[in-house]
PDB file of C-alpha atoms in Angstrom:
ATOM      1  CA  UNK A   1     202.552  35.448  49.439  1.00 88.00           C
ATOM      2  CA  UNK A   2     205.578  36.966  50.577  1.00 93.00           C
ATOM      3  CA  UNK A   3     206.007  40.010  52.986  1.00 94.00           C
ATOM      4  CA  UNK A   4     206.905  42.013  50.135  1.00 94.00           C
ATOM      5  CA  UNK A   5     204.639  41.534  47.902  1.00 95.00           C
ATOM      6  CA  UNK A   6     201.883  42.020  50.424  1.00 96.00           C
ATOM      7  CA  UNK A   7     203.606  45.429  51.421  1.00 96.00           C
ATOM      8  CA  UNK A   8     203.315  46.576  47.837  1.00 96.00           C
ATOM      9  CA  UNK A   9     199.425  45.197  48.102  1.00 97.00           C
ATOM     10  CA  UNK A  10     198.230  47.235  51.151  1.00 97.00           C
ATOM     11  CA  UNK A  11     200.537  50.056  49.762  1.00 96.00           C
ATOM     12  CA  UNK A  12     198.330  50.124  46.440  1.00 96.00           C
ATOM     13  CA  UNK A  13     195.216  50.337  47.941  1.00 96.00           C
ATOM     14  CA  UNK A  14     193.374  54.001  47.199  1.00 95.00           C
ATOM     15  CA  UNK A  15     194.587  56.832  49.352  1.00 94.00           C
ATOM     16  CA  UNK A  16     197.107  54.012  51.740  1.00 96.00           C
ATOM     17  CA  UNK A  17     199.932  55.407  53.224  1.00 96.00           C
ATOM     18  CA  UNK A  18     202.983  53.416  55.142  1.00 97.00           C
ATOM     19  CA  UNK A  19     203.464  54.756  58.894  1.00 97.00           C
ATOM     20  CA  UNK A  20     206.814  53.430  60.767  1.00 96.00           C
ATOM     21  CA  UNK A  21     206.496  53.719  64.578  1.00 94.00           C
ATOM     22  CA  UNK A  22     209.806  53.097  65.938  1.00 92.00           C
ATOM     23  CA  UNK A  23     210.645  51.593  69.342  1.00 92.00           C
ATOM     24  CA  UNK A  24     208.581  50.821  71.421  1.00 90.00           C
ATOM     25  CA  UNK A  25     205.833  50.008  69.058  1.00 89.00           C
ATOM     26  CA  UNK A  26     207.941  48.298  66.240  1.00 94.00           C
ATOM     27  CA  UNK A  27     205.374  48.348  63.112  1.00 95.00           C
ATOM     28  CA  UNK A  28     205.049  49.253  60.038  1.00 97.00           C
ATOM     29  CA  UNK A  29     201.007  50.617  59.659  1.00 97.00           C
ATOM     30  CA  UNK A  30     199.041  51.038  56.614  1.00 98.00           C
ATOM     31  CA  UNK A  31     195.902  53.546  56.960  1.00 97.00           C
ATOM     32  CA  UNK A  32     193.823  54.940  55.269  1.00 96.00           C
ATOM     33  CA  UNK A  33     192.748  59.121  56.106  1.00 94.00           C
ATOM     34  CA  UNK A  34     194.181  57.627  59.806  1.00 93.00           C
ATOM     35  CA  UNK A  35     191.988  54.409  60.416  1.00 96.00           C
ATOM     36  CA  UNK A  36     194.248  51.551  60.579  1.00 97.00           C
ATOM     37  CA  UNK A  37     193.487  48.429  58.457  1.00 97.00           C
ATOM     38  CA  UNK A  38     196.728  46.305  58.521  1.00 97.00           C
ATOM     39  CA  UNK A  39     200.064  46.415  60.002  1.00 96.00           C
ATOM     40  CA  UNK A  40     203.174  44.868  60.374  1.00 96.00           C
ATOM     41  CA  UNK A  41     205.746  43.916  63.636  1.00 95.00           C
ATOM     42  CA  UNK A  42     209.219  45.351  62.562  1.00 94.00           C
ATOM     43  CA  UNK A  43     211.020  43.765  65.528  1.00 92.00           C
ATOM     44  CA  UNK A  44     211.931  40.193  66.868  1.00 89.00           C
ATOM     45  CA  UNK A  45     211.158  37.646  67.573  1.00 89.00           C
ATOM     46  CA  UNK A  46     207.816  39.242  65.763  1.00 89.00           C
ATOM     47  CA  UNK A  47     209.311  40.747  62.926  1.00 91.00           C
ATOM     48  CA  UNK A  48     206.805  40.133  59.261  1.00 92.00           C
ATOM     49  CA  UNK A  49     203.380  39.177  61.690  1.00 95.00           C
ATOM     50  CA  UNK A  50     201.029  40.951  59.953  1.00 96.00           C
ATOM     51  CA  UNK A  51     197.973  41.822  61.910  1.00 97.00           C
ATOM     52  CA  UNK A  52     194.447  42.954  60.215  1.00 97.00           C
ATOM     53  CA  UNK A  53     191.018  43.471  60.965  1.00 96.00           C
ATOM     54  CA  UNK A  54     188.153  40.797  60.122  1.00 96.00           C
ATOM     55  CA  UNK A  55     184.515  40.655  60.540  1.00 95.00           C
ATOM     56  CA  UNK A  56     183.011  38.858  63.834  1.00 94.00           C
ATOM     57  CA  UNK A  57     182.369  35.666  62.015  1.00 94.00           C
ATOM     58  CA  UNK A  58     185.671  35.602  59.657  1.00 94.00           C
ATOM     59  CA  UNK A  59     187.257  36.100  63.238  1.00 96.00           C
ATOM     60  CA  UNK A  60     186.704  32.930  64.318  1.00 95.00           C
ATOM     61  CA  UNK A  61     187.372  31.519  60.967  1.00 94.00           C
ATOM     62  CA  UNK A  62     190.526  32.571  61.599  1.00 95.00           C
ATOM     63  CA  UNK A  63     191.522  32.193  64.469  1.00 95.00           C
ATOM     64  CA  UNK A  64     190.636  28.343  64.235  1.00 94.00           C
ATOM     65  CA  UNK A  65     193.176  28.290  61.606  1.00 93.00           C
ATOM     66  CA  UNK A  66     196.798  27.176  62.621  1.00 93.00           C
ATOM     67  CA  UNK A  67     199.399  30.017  62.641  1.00 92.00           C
ATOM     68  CA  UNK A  68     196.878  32.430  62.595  1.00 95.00           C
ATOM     69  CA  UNK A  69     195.927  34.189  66.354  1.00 95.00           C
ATOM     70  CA  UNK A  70     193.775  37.007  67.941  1.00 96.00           C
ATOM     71  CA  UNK A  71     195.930  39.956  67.736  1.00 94.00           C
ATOM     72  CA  UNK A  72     197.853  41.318  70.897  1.00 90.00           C
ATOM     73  CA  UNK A  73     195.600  44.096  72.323  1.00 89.00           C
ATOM     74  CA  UNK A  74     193.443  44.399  69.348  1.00 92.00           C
ATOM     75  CA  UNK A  75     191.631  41.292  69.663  1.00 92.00           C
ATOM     76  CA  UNK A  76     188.693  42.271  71.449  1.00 92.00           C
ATOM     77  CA  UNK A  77     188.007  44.280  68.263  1.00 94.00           C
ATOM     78  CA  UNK A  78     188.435  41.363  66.062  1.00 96.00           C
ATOM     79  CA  UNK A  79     192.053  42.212  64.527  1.00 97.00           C
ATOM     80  CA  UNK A  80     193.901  39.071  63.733  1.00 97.00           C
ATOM     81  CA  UNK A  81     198.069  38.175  63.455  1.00 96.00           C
ATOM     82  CA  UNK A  82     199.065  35.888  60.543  1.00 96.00           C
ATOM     83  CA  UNK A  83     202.110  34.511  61.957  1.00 94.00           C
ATOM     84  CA  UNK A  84     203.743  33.529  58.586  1.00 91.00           C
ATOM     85  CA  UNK A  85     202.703  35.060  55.760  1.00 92.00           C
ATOM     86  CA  UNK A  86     204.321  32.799  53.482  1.00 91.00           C
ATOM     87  CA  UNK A  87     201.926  29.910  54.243  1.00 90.00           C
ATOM     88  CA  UNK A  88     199.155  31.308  53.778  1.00 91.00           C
ATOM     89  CA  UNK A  89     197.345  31.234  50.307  1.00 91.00           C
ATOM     90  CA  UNK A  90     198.192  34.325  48.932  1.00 93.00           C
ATOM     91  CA  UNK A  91     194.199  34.944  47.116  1.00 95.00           C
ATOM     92  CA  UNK A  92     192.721  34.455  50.452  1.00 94.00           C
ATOM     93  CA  UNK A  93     195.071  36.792  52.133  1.00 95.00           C
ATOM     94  CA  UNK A  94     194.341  39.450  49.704  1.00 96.00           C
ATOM     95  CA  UNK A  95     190.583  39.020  50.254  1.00 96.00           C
ATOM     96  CA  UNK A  96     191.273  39.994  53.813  1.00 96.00           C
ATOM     97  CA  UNK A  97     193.462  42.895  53.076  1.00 97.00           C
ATOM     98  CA  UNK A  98     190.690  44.339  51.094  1.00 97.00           C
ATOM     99  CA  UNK A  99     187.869  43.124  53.459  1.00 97.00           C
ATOM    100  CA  UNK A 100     189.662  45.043  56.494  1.00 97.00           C
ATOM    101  CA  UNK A 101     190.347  48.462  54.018  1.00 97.00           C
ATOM    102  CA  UNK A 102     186.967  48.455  52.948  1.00 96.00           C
ATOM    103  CA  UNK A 103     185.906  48.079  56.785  1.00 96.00           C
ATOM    104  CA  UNK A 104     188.694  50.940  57.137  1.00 96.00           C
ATOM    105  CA  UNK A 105     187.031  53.121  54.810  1.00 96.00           C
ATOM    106  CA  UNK A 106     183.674  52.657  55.752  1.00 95.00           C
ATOM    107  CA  UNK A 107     184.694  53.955  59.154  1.00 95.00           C
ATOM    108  CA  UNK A 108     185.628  57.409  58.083  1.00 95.00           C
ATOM    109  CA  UNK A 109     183.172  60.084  57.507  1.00 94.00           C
ATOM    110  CA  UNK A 110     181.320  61.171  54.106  1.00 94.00           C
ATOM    111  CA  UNK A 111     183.750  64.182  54.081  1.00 94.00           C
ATOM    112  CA  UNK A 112     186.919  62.059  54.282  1.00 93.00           C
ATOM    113  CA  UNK A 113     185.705  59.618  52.071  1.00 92.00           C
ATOM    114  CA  UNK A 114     185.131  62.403  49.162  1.00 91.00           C
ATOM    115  CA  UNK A 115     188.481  63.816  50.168  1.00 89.00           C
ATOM    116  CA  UNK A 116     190.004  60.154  48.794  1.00 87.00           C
ATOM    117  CA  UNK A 117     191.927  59.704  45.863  1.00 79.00           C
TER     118      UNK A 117
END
């Protein structure tokens, strides 16, 4: 899948929005009512990683996986960094863009989660 295309998939998800932190952060988030579920590194030598949050056992999955690492800071709460995005089968990738909204969502409260479109 390429970085575009997986833009346009987090970007479709139900009540997404696009955040661009500038320097010194350098990343394109995607939230949902302001929980986090994926995000991008807009600078070199990083610039496409795309970071997102998995489940305790998909963790390690993952992280066993080449080209795929525990996230810089967000590790410890089981976030992920797909190095090249391009490599990586584009159905499974789109399972865990959903699997980390869906954790997104379920994190916000019943009054947020009525408030979505």
């Amino acid at each position: 899948m390429k970085v575009a295309a997986l833009k346009e998939l987090c970007a479709a998800l139900p009540g997404a929005q696009a955040v661009l932190y500038g320097p010194p952060s350098n990343i394109l988030v995607y939230e949902v009512s302001g929980k986090k579920f994926a995000y991008f590194k807009t600078s070199t030598p990083e610039q496409w990683r795309f970071s997102l949050r998995a489940s305790a056992e998909r963790f390690i999955e993952l992280t066993d996986m080449p080209g795929v690492k525990p996230a810089r800071y967000m590790g410890r709460f089981h976030w992920v960094t797909i190095v090249d995005v391009a490599r990586f089968p584009a159905d499974y990738l789109a399972e865990l863009v959903h699997d980390s909204y869906t954790r997104a969502v379920a994190s916000l409260t019943r009054a947020q989660r009525a408030a979505m479109p």
